[in-house]
Every structure is written in C-alpha cells, then in structure tokens.
PDB file of C-alpha atoms in Angstrom:
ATOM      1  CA  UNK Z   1      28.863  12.826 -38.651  1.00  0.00           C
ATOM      2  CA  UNK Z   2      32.243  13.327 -36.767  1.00  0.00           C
ATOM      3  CA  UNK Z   3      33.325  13.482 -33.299  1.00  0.00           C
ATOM      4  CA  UNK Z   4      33.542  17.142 -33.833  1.00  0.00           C
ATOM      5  CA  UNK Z   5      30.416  18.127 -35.406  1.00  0.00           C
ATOM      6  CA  UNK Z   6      28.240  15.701 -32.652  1.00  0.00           C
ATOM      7  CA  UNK Z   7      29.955  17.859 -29.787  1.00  0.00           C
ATOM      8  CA  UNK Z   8      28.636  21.091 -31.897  1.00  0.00           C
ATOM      9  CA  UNK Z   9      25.095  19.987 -32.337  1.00  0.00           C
ATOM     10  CA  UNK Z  10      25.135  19.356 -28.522  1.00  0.00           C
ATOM     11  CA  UNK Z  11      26.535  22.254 -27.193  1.00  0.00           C
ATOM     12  CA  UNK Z  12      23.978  24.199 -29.264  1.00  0.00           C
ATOM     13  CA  UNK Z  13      21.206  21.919 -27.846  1.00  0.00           C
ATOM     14  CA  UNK Z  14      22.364  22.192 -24.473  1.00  0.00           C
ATOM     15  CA  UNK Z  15      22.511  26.258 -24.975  1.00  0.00           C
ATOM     16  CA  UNK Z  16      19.176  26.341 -26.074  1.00  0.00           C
ATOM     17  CA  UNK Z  17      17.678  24.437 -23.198  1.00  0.00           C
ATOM     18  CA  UNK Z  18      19.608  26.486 -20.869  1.00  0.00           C
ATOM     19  CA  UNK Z  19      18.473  29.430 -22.543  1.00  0.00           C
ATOM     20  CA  UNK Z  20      14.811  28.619 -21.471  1.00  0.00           C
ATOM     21  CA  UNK Z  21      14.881  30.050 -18.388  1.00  0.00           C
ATOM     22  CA  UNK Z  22      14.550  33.586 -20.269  1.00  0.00           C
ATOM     23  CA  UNK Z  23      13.048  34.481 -22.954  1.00  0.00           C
ATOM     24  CA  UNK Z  24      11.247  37.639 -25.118  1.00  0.00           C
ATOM     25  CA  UNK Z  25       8.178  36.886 -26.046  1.00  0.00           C
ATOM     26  CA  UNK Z  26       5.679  38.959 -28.538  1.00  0.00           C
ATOM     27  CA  UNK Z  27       2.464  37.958 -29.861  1.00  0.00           C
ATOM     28  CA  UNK Z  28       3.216  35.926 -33.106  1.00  0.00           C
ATOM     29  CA  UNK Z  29       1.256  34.234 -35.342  1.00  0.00           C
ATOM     30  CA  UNK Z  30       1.804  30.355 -34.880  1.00  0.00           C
ATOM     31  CA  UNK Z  31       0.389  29.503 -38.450  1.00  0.00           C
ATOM     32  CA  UNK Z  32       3.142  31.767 -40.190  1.00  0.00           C
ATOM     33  CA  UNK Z  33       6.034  29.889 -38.384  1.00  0.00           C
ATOM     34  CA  UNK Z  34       5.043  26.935 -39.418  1.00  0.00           C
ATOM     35  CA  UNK Z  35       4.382  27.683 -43.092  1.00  0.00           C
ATOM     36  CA  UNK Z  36       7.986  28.929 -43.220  1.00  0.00           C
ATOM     37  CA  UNK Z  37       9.346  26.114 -41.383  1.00  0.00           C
ATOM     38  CA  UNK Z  38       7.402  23.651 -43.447  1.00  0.00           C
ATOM     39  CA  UNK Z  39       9.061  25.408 -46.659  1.00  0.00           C
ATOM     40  CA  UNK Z  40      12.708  24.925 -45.213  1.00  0.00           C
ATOM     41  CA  UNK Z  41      11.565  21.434 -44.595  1.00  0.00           C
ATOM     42  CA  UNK Z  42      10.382  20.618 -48.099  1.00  0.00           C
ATOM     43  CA  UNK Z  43      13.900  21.665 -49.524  1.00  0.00           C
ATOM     44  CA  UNK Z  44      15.811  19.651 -47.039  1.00  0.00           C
ATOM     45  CA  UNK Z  45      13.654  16.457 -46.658  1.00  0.00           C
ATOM     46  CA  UNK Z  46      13.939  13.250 -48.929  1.00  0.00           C
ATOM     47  CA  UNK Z  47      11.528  12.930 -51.527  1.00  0.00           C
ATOM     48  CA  UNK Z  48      10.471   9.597 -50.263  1.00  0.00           C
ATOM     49  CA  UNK Z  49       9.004  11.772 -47.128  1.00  0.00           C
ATOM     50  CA  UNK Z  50       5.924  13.238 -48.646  1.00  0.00           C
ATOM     51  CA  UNK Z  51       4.913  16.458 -46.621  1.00  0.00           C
ATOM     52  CA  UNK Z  52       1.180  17.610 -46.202  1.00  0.00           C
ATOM     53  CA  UNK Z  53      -0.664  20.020 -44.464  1.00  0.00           C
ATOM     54  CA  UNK Z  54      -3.797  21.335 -42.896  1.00  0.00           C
ATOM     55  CA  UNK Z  55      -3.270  25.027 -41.381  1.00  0.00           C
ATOM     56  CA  UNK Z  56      -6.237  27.353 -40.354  1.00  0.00           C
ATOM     57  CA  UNK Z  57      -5.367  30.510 -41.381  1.00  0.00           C
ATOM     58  CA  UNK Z  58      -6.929  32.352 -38.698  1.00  0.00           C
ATOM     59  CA  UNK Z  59      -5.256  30.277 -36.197  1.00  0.00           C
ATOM     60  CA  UNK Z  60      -4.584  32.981 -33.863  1.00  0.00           C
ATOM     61  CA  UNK Z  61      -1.593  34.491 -31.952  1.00  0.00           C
ATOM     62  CA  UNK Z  62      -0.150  32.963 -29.053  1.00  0.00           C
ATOM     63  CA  UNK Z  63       2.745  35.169 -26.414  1.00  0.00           C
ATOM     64  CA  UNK Z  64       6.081  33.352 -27.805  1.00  0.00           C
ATOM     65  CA  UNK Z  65       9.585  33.286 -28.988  1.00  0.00           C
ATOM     66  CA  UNK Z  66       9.363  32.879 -32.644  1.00  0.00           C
ATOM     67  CA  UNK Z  67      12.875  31.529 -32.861  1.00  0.00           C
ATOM     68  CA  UNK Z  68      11.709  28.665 -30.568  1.00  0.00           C
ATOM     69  CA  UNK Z  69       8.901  27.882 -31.869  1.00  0.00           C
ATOM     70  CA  UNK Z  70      10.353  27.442 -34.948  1.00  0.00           C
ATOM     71  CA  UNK Z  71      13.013  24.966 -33.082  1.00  0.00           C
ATOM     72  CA  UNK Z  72      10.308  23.188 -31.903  1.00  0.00           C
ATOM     73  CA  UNK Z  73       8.587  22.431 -35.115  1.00  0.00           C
ATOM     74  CA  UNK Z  74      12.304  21.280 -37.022  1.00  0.00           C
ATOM     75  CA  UNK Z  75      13.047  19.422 -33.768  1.00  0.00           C
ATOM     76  CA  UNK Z  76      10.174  17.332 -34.061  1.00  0.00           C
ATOM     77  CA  UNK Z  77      10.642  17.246 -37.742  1.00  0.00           C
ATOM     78  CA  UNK Z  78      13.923  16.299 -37.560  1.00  0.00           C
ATOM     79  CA  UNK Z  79      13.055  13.217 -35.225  1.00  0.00           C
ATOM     80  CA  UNK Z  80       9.993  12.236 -37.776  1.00  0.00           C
ATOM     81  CA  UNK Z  81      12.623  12.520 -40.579  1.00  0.00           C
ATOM     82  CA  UNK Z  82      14.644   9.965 -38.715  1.00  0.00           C
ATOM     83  CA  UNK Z  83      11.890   7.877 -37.917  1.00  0.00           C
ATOM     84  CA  UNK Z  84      11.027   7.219 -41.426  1.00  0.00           C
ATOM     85  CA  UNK Z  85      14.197   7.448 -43.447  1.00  0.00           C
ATOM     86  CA  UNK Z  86      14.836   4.336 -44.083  1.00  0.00           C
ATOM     87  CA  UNK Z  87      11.107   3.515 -45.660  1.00  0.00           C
ATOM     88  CA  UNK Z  88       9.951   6.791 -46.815  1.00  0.00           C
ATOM     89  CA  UNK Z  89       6.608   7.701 -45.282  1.00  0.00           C
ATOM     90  CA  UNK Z  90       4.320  11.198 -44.816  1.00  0.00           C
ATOM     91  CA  UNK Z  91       4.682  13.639 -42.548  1.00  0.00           C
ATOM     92  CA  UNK Z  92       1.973  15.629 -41.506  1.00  0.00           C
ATOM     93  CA  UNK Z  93       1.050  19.093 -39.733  1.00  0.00           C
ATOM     94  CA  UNK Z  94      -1.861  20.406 -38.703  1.00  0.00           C
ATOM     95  CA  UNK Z  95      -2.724  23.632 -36.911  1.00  0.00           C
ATOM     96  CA  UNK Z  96      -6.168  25.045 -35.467  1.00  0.00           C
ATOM     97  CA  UNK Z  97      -7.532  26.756 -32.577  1.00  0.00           C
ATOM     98  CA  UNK Z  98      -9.440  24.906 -29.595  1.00  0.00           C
ATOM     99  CA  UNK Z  99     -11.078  25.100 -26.859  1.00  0.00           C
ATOM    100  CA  UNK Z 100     -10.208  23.378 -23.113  1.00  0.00           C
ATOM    101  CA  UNK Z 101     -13.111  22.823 -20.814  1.00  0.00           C
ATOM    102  CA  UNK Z 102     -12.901  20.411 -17.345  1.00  0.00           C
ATOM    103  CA  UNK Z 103     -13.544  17.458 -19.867  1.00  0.00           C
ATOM    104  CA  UNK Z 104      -9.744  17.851 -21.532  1.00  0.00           C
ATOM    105  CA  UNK Z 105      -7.756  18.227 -18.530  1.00  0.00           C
ATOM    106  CA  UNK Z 106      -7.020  14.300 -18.245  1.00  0.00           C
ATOM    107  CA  UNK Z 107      -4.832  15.262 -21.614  1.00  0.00           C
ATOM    108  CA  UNK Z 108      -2.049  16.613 -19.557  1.00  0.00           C
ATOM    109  CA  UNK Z 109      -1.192  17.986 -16.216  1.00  0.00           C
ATOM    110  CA  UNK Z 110      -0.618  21.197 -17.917  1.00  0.00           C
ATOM    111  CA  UNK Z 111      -3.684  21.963 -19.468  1.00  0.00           C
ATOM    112  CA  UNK Z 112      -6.329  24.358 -18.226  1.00  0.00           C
ATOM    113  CA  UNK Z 113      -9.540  24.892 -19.374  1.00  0.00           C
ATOM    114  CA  UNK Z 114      -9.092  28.139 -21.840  1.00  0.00           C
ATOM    115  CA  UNK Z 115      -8.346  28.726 -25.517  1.00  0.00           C
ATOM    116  CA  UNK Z 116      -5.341  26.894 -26.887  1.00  0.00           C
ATOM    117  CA  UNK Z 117      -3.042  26.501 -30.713  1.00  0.00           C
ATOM    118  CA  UNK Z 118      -2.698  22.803 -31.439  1.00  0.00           C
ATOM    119  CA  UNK Z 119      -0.067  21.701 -33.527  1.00  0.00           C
ATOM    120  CA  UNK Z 120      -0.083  18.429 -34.357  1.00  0.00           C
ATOM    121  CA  UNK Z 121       3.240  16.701 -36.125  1.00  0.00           C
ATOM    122  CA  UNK Z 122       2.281  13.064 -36.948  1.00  0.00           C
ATOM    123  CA  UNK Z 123       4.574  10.849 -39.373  1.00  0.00           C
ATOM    124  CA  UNK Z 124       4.068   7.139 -40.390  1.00  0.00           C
ATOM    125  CA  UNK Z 125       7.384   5.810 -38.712  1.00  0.00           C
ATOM    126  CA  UNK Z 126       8.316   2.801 -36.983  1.00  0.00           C
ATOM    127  CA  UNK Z 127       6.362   4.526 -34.268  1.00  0.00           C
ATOM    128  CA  UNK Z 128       7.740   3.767 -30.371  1.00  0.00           C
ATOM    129  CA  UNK Z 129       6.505   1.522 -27.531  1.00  0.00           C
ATOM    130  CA  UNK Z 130       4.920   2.744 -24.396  1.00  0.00           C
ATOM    131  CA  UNK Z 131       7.998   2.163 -22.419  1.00  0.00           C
ATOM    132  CA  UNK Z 132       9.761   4.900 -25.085  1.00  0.00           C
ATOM    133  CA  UNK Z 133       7.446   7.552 -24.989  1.00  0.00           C
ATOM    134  CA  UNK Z 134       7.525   7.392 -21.497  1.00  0.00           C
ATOM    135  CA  UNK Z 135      10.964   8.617 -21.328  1.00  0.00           C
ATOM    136  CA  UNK Z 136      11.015  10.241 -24.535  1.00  0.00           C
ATOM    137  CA  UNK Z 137      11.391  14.058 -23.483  1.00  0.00           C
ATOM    138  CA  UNK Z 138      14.615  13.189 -21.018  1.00  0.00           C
ATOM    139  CA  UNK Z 139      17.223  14.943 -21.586  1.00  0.00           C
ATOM    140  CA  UNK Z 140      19.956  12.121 -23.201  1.00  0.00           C
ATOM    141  CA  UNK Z 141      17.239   9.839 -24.017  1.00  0.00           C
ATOM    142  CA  UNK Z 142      17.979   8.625 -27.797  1.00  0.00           C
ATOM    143  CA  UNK Z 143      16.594   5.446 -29.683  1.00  0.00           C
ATOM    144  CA  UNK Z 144      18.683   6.734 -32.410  1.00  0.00           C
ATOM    145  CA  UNK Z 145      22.174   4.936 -33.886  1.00  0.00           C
ATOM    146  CA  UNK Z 146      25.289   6.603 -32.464  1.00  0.00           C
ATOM    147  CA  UNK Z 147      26.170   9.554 -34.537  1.00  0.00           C
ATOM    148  CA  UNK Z 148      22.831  10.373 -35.022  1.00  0.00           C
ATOM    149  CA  UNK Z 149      21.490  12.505 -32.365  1.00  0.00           C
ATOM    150  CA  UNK Z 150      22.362  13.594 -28.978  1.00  0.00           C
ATOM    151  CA  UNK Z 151      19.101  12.821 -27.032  1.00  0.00           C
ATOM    152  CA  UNK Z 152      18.568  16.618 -26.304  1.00  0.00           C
ATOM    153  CA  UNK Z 153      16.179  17.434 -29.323  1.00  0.00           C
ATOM    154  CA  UNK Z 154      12.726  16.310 -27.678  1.00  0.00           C
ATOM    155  CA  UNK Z 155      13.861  17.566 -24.134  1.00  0.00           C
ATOM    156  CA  UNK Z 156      14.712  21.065 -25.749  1.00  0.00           C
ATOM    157  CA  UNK Z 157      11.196  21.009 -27.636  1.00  0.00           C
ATOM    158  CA  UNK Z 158       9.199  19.996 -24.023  1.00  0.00           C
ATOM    159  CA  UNK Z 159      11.227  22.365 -22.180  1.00  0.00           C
ATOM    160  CA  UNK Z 160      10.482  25.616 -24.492  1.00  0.00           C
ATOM    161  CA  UNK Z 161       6.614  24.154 -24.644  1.00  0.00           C
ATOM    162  CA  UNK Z 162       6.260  24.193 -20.764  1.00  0.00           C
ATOM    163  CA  UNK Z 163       8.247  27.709 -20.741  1.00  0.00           C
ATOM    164  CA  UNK Z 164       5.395  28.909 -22.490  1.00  0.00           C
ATOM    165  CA  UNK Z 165       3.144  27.779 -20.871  1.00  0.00           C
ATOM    166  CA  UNK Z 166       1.991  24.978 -22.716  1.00  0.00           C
ATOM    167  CA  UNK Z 167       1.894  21.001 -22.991  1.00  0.00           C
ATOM    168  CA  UNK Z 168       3.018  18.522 -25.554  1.00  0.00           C
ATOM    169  CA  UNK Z 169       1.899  15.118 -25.759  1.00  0.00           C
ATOM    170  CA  UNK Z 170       2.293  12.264 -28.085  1.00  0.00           C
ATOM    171  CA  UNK Z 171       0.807   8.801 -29.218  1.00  0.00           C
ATOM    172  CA  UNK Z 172       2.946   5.979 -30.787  1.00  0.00           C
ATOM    173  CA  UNK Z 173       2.371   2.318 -30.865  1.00  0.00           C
ATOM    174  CA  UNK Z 174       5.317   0.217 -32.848  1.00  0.00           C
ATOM    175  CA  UNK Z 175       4.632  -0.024 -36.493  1.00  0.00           C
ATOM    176  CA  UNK Z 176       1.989   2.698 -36.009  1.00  0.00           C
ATOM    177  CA  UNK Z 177       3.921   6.113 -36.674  1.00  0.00           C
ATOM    178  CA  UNK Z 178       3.963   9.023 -33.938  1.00  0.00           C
ATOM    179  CA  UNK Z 179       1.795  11.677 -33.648  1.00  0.00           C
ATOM    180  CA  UNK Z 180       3.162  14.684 -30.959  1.00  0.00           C
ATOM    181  CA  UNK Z 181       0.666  17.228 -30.425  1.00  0.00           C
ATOM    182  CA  UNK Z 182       1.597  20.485 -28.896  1.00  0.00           C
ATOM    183  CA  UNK Z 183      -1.202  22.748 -27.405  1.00  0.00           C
ATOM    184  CA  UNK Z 184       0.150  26.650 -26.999  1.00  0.00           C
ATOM    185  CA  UNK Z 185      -2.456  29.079 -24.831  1.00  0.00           C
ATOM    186  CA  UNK Z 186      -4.202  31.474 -27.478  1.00  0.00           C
ATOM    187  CA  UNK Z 187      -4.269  35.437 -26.850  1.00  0.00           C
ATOM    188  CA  UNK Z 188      -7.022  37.141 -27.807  1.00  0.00           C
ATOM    189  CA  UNK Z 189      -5.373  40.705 -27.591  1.00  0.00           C
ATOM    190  CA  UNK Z 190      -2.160  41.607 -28.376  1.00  0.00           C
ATOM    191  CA  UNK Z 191      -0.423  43.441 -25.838  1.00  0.00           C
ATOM    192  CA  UNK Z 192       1.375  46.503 -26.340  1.00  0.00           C
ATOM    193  CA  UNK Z 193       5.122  45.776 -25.688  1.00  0.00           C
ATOM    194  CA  UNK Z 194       7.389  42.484 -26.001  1.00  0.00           C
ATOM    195  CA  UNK Z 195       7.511  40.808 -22.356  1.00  0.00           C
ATOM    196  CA  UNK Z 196      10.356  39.458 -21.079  1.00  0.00           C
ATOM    197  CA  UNK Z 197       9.731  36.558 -18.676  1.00  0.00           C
ATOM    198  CA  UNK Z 198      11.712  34.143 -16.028  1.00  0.00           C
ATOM    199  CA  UNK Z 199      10.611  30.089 -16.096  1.00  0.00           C
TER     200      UNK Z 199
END
C-alpha cells in the first residue's frame, strides 16, 4: 500500500468517526445487512478463509444507520481477515435475538436489561493477549505491520456501536482466535419517520 493510499484510508476512517456524532437512523433489519455484507465478503476474502454462518431470520429490527452497520461488520471482518491471512482459518457470524435481565449486566457497562441483536464475528486467528484487547478499540491502536492499517478500524466500529446505543465486547486468548460480539437494542415497533439523533 503507498504513502498515498494509507493517508486515504485514514482520512475516510477519521471522517467516519467524526461523523458519529449525527446520524439518520430508520428501523432496519440487522440480519439483511449482514447477509449482504457476508456476500461482498465471500468475493473478496481468500479461499483459505472459509466463511460460515448462523443467522435467525426473524432476528428483528433495531433503530440504525444501515451504512454503519454495514462498516461495522467489514471493519471487523477486515481485522479477522488480517488476523488469519497468513494461515487460513474460518470466520464465523452469527446473529439472534436475546434477552438482558440484571444477571447480564456484568457483560458491559452498557448493557441494560431489555431486548437486544447479537452479532457475533469470531475467527480462528492468532487471537490477542489481555493486555491487547484492553486497548484494542483506541483510536491509533494497531498490532498490525506498517502499511497495513491505521489503528482507526476497531475505534470507528466501538464508536458507531455506543452511538447506537449499544455495546461490543470481545474474547481472545493468543493462539485462541477472537470472538467480538456486538449487542444492538431490539425495537419491537417500527416508528413512523427516520430520526435524526445527536451522540
């Protein structure tokens, strides 16, 4: 990649998580994003990386910016596809509907008790140690060689989860792959008109 194209990818990174702070949201259907992302992904991954997954159909709607939730799940792709490159490996995703009670809120900080979309990405990378993954989502934060990243792609993905309202978490031991799971809050209506909202 050259000096040029690096400075593109990061100005568009750095656009996108300044673009956070507003967005238009509409009731989408998570499970239809990430069917059409996973096709993209099946014509631009190695063959070595063997893609599977396990969507429930009647996932359910969630409030969101389709165009970022779509960034989310190539973001996270993208950093699986890196993680395994070298070896080959499977990547998989996995979307259902849950439920939060008192019991789940030691997950994150950002959880309620309520009815949430889970998407889980896992791969079978090198995986990360716990001193990574605690840094993992800061902005500039790369484990990657130079050239290959900019360190904004996991810091755009937590920033447009917590715009909407949701919380991403993720499990990696070294030599053990990464799994990120992403929990969206459900709607059970949909409302009448796109909403515009302010982080």
């Amino acid at each position: 990649m050259t000096a040029a194209n690096r400075a593109k990818e990061m100005v568009q990174q750095i656009l996108a998580f300044s673009r956070q702070s507003e967005t238009e949201k509409k009731p989408v259907r998570v499970q239809s994003i990430v069917r059409e992302a996973i096709k993209l992904l099946k014509s631009v991954i190695p063959a070595t990386i063997e893609i599977r997954q396990n969507i429930d159909p009647d996932a359910g709607h969630v409030l969101a910016d389709p165009t970022q939730i779509h960034q989310i799940i190539m973001n996270l792709a993208t950093n699986a596809y890196h993680a395994m490159e070298k070896s080959g490996g499977t990547l998989e995703l996995t979307l259902r509907q849950e439920e939060t009670d008192d019991d789940d809120l030691n997950i994150s900080s950002d959880i309620r008790s309520g009815t949430y979309i889970r998407l889980t990405m896992s791969d079978s990378g090198h995986g990360m140690s716990k001193a990574v993954t605690e840094k993992i989502f800061d902005p500039y934060f790369t484990t990657k060689e130079i050239g290959k990243g900019s360190g904004m792609g996991l810091a755009v993905v937590h920033g447009i989860v917590k715009n909407h309202g949701g919380a991403i978490t993720v499990d990696s031991q070294p030599g053990k792959g990464s799994v990120f799971t992403i929990r969206l809050p459900a709607i059970t209506e949909k409302p009448a008109s796109k909403i515009r909202t302010r982080a």
